Tab-separated table of C-alpha atoms and ligand atoms in Angstrom:
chain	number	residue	atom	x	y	z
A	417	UNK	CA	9.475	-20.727	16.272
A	418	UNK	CA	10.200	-22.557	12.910
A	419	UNK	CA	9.253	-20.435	10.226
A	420	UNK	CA	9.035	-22.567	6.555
A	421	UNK	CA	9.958	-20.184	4.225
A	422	UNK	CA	9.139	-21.032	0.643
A	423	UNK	CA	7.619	-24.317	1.390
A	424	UNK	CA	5.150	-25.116	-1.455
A	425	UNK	CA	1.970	-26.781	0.086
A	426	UNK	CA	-1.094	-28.450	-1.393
A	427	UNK	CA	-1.541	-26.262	-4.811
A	428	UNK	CA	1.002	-23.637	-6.394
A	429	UNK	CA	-0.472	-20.517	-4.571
A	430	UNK	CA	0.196	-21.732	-0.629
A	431	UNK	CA	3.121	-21.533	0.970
A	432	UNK	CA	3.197	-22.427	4.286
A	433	UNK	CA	4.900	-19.649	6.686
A	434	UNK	CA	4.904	-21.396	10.226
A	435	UNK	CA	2.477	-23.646	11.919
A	436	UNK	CA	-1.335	-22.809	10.702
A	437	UNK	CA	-0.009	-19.731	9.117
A	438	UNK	CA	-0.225	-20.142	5.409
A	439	UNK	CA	0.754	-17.570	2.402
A	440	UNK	CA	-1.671	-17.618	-0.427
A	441	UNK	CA	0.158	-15.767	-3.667
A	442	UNK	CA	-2.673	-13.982	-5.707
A	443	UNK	CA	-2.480	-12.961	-9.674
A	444	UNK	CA	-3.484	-9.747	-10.309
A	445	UNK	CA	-3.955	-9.633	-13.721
A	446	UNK	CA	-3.375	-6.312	-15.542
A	447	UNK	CA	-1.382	-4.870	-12.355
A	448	UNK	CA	2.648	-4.660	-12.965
A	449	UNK	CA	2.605	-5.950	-9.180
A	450	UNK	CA	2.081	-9.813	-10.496
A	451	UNK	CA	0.695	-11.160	-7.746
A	452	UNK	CA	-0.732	-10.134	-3.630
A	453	UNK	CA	-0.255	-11.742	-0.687
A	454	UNK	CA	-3.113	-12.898	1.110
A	455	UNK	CA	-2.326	-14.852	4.280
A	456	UNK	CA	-4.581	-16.930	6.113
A	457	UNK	CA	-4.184	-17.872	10.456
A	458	UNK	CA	-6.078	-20.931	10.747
A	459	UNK	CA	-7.502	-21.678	13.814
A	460	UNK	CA	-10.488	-24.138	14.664
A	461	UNK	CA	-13.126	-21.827	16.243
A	462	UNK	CA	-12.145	-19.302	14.135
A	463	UNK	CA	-9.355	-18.354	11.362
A	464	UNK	CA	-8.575	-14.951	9.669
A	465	UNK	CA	-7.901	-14.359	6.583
A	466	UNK	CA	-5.757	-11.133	5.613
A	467	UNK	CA	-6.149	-9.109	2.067
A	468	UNK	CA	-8.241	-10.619	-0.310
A	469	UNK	CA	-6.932	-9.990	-4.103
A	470	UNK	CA	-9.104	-7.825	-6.496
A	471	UNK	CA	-12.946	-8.335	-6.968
A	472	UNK	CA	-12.492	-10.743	-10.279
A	473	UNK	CA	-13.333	-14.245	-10.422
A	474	UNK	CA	-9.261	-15.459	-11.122
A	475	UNK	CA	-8.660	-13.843	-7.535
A	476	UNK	CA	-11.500	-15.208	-5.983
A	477	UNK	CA	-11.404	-18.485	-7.190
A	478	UNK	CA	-7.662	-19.036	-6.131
A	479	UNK	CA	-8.689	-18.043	-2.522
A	480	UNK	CA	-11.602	-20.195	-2.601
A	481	UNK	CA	-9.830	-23.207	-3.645
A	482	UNK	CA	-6.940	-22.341	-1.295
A	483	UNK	CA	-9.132	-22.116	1.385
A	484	UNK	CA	-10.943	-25.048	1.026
A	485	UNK	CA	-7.647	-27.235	0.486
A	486	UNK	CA	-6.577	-25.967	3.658
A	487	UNK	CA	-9.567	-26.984	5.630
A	488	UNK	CA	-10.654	-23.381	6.452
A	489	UNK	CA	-14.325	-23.095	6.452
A	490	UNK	CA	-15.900	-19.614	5.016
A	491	UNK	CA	-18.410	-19.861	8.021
A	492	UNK	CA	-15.377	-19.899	10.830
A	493	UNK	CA	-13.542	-17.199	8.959
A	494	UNK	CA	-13.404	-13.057	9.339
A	495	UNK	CA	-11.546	-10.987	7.029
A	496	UNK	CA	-8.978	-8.245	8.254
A	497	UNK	CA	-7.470	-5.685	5.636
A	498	UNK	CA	-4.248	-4.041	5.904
A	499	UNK	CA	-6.103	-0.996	3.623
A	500	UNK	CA	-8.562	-0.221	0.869
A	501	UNK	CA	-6.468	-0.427	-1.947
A	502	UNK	CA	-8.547	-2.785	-4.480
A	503	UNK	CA	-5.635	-5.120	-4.404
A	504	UNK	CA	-6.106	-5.428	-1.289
A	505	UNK	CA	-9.443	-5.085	-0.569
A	506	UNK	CA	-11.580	-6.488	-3.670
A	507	UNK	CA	-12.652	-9.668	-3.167
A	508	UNK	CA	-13.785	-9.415	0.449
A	509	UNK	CA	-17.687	-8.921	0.178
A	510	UNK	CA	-17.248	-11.789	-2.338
A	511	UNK	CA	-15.411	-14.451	0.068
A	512	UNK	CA	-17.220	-13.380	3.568
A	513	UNK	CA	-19.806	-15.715	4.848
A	514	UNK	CA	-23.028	-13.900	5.988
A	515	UNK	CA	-22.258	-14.822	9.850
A	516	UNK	CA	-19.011	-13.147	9.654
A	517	UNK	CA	-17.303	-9.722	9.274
A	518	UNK	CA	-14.689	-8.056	6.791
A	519	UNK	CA	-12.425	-5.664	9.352
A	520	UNK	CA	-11.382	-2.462	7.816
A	521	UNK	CA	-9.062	0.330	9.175
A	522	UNK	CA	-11.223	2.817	11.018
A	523	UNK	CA	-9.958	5.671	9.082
A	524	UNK	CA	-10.459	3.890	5.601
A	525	UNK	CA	-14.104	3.049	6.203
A	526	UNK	CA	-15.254	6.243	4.244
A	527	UNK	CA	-13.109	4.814	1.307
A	528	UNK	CA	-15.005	1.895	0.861
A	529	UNK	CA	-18.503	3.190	-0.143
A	530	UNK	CA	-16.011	4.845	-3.437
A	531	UNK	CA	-14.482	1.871	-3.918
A	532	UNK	CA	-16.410	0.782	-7.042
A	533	UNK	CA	-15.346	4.516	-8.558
A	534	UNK	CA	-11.733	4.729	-8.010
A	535	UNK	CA	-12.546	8.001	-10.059
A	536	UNK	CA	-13.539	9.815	-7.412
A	537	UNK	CA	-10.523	9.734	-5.255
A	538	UNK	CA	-8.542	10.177	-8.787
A	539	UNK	CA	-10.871	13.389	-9.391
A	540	UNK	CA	-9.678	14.369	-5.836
A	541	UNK	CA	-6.084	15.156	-6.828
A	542	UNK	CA	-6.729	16.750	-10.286
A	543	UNK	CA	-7.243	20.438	-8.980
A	544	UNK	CA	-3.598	20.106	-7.383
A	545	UNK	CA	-1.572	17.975	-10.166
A	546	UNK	CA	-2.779	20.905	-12.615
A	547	UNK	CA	-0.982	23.764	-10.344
A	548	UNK	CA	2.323	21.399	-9.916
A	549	UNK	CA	2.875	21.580	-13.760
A	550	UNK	CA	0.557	19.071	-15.528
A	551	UNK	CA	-1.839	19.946	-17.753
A	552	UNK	CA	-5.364	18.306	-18.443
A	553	UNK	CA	-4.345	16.539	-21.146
A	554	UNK	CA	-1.726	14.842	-19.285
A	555	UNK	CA	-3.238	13.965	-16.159
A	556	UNK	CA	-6.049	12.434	-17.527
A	557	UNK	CA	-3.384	10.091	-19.827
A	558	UNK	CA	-1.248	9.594	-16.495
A	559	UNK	CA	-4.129	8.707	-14.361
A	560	UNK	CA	-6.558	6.806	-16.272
A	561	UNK	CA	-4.504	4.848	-18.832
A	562	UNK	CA	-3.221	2.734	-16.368
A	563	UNK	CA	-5.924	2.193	-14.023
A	564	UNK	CA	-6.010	-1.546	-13.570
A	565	UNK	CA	-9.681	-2.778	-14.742
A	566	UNK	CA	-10.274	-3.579	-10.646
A	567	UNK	CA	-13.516	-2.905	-8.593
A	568	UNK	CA	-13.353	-2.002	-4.597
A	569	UNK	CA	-15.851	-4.222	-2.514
A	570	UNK	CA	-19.608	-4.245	-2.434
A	571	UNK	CA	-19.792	-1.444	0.785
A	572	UNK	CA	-23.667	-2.044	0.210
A	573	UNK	CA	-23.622	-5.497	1.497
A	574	UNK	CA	-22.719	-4.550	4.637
A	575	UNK	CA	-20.335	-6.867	7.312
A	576	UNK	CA	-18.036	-4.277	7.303
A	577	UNK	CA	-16.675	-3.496	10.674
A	578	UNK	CA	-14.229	-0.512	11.653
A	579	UNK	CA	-10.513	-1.404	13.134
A	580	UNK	CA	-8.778	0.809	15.301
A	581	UNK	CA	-5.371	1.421	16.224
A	582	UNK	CA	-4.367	-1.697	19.101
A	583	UNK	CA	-7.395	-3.518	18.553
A	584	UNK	CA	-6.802	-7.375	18.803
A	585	UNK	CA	-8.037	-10.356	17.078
A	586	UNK	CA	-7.210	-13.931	17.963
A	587	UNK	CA	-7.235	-17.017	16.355
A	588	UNK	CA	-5.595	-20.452	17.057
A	589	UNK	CA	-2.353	-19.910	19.247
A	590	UNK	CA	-2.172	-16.449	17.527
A	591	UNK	CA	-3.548	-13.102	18.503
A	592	UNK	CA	-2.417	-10.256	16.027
A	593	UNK	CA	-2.597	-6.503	17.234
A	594	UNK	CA	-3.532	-3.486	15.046
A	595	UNK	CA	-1.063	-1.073	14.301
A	596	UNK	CA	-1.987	2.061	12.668
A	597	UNK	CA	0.917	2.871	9.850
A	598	UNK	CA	-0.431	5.583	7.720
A	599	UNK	CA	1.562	6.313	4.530
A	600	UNK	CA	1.177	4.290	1.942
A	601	UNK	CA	-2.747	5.309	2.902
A	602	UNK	CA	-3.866	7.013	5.551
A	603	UNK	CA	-5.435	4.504	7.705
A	604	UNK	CA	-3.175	1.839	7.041
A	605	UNK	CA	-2.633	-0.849	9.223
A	606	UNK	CA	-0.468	-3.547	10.345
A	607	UNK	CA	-0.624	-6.624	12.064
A	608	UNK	CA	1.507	-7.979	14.917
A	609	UNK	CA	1.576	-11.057	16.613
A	610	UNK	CA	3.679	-10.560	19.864
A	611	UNK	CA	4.308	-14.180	20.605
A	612	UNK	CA	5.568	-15.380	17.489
A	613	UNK	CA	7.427	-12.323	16.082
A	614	UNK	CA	5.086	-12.333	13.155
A	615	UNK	CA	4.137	-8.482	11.366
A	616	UNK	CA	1.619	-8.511	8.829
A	617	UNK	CA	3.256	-5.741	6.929
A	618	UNK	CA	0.778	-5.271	4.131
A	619	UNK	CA	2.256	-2.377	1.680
A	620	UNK	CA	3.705	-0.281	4.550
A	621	UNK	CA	6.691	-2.420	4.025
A	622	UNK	CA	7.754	-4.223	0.890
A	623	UNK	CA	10.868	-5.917	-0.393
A	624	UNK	CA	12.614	-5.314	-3.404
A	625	UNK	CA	10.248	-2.877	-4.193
A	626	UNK	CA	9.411	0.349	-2.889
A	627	UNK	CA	5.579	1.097	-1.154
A	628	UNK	CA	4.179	3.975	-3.701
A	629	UNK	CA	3.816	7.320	-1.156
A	630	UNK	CA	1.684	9.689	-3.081
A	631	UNK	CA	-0.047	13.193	-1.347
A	632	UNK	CA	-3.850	12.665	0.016
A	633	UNK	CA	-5.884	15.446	-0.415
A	634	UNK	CA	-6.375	17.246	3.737
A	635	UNK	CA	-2.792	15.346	4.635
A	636	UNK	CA	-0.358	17.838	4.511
A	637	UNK	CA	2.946	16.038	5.060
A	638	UNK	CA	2.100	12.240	4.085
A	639	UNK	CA	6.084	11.156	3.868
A	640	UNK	CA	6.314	12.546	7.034
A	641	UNK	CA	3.353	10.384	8.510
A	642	UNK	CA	4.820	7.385	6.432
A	643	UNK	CA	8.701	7.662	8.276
A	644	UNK	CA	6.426	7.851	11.818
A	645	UNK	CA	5.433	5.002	10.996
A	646	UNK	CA	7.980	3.002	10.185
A	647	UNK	CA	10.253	4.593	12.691
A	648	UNK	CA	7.305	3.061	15.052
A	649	UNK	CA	7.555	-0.229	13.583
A	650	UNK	CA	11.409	-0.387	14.315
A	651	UNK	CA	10.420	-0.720	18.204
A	652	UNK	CA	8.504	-3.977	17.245
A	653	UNK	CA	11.030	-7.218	17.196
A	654	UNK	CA	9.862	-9.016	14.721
A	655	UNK	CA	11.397	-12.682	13.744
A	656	UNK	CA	10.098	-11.932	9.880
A	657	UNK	CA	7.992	-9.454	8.162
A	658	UNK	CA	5.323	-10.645	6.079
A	659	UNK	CA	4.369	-7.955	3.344
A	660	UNK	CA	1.185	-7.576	0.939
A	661	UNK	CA	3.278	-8.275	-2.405
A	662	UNK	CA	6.476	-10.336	-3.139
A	663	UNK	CA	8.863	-12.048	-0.140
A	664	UNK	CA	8.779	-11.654	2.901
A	665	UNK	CA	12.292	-10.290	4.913
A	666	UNK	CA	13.746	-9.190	7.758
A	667	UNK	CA	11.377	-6.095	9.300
A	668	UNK	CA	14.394	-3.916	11.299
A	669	UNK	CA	16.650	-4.213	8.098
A	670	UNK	CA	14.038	-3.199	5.713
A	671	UNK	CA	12.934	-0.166	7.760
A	672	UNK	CA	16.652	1.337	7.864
A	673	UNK	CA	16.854	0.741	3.858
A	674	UNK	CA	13.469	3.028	3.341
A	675	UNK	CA	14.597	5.298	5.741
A	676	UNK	CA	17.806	5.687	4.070
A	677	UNK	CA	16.383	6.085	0.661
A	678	UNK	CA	13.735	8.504	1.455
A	679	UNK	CA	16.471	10.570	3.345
A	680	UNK	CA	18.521	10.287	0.142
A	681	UNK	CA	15.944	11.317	-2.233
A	682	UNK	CA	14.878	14.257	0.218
A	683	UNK	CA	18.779	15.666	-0.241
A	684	UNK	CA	18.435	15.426	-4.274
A	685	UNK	CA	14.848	17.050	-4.177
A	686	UNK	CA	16.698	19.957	-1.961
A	687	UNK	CA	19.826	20.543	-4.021
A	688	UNK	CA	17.724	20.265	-7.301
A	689	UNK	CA	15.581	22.986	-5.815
A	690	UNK	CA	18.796	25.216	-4.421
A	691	UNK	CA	20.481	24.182	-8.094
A	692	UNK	CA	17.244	25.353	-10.420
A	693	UNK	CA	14.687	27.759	-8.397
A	694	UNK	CA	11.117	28.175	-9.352
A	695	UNK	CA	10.727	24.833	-11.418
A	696	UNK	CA	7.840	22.881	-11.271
A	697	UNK	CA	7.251	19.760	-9.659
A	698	UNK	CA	6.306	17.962	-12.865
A	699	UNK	CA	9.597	19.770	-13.913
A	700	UNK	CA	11.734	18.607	-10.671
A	701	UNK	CA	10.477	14.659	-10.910
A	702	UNK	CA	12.101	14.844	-14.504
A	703	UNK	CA	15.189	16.148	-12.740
A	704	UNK	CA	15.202	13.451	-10.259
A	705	UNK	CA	17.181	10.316	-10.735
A	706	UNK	CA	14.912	7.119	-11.076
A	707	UNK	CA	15.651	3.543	-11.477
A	708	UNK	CA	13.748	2.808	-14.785
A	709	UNK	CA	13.602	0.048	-17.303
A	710	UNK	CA	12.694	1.859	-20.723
A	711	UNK	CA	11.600	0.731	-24.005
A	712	UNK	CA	14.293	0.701	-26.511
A	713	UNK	CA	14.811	4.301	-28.253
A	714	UNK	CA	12.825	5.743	-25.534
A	715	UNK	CA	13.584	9.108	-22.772
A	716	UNK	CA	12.426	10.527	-20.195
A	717	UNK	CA	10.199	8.722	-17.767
A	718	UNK	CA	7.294	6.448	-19.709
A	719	UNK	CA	3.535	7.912	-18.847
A	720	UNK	CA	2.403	4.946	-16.337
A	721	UNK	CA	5.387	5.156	-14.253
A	722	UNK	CA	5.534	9.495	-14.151
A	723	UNK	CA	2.063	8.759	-12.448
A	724	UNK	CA	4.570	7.173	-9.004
A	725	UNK	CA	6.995	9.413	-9.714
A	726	UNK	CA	5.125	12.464	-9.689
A	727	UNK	CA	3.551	12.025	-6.689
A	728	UNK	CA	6.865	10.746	-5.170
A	729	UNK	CA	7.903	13.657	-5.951
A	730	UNK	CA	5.236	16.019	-4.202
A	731	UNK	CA	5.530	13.899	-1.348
A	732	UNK	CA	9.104	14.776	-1.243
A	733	UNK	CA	8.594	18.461	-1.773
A	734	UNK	CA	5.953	18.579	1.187
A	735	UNK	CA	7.808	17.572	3.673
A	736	UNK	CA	10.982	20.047	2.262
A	737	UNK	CA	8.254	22.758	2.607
A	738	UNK	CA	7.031	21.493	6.092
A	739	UNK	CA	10.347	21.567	7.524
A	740	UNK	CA	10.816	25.061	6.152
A	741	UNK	CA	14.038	23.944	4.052
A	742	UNK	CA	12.141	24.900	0.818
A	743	UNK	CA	9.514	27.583	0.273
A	744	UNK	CA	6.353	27.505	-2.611
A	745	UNK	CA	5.830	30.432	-4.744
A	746	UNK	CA	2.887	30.406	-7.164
A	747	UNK	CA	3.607	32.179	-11.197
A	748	UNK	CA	2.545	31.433	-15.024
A	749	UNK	CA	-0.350	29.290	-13.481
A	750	UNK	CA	1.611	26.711	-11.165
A	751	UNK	CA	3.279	26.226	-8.153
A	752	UNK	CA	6.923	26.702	-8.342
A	753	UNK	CA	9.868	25.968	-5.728
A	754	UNK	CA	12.848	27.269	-4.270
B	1621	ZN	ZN1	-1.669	-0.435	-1.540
């Protein structure tokens, strides 16, 4: 199959990928992310489109105009989301036609009745962030300051339609497979198309970036859910891997890279615990080495980016404790490890 990388089509948002398969590049104004992928299979009974952009009109607009230039009629098209990140997510009660249906991953449906209050699953993780060393003060700086001004989907006007893991949908020469991935969220999913190599990757797997892993509340190991998954995706040989932000890249190559730096960053979360027992985890992600750009004259790790970090972190911790290669002790008011 000819795949056309980085061909610019029609207006400065498409690119397209292969044959009917086009890229449309989102901005996401207010999110360090720059832009989303949304990708669009056209077909001429019916054509998918894939992640929508955040519920505000520049997102919307740029899919409706992309849409249109394409040929791809609202009416013909169903919406399939890789998760319910608002990023992802937003725009899709805005975009759907009433005939047709927004797909969402099974175990993400209860997310999407929340999704205008991104509060509540904020609120969620307060009662744990507090143990793990941060105080009120803090968490309410580290998880509200930054919170992009973004709204989930209207859940109220219905169309919404559950997806489960290995569930198919077809359009054109293309039929894509659900694959449940959970890590980056719990019901994440990706999409494959068998007969063109294609996986929709969403944010399971990104290039030159990292997909943020951060504890759910009820999910006990999450990082270990989120190497599953992409130790699953390894078995899948895919001729390019189409992700939810940024380029797209070589799937198998990708995978060993996270695997590799998770591993690493599980072996400096150990020693720093063997090194300096019965810190906190706010304490350990400050011990932890991190890639950061700062502002001049500036330490430590800046407030929006401790919010990644920090749960990085836990997520790290977790699966130490789950494999029994760390223990948690509980003092002074927090949780402590050694
Ligand atoms: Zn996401």
């Amino acid at each position: 199959m000819e795949i056309l990388n980085n061909r610019k089509q029609e207006n400065e948002h498409i690119t397209e990928i292969c044959k009917d398969i086009y890229r449309i590049q989102i901005p996401l104004n207010g999110s360090s992310l720059g832009t989303i992928n949304s990708y669009v299979i056209r077909g001429a009974d019916r054509s998918l489109l894939i992640d929508t952009g955040y519920r505000a009109e520049p997102c919307i607009e740029t899919i409706r105009s992309s849409l249109s230039l394409l040929g791809v009629r609202p009416e013909k098209t169903d919406i399939l989301l890789t998760h319910f990140h608002n990023d992802h997510s937003g725009a899709a009660t805005d975009l759907i036609h009433p005939w047709r249906k927004i797909y969402v991953p099974a175990q993400e449906y209860q997310f999407f009745g929340i999704g205008d209050d991104p509060k509540v699953y904020t609120e969620s993780r307060r009662p744990r962030y507090l143990k793990e060393g941060l105080s009120d003060e803090e968490f309410e700086k580290m998880m509200y300051i930054t919170l992009p001004g973004s709204k989930g989907p209207d859940f109220f006007a219905g169309q919404f339609s559950p997806v489960d893991d290995r569930q198919t949908f077809a359009a054109g020469e293309y039929t894509l497979t659900a694959i449940h991935t959970p890590g980056h969220t719990p019901g994440h999913m990706c999409y494959w198309d068998e007969a063109h190599g294609l996986m929709f990757t969403g944010d399971h797997i990104l290039f030159d970036i990292s997909p943020n892993i951060i504890p759910w509340p009820g999910i006990p190991n999450i990082l270990g859910l989120y190497l599953y998954s992409l130790q699953k995706l390894q078995n899948y040989p895919a001729a390019i891997a189409l992700p939810g932000h940024r380029q797209p890249g070589s799937l198998s190559a990708r995978i060993d890279e996270q695997i590799r730096h998770h591993k690493q960053r599980l072996n400096e979360c150990e020693s720093l615990v063997k090194l300096y027992p019965d810190k906190t985890a706010l304490e350990i992600t400050r011990l932890l080495s991190w890639k950061i750009r700062r502002p001049r004259g500036t330490r430590g790790i800046p407030l929006p980016l401790l919010r990644y970090a920090f749960g990085e972190c836990l997520c790290h911790l977790d699966y130490l404790r789950f494999q029994k290669k760390i223990e948690q002790t509980f003092s002074g008011g927090f949780y402590r490890y050694r």
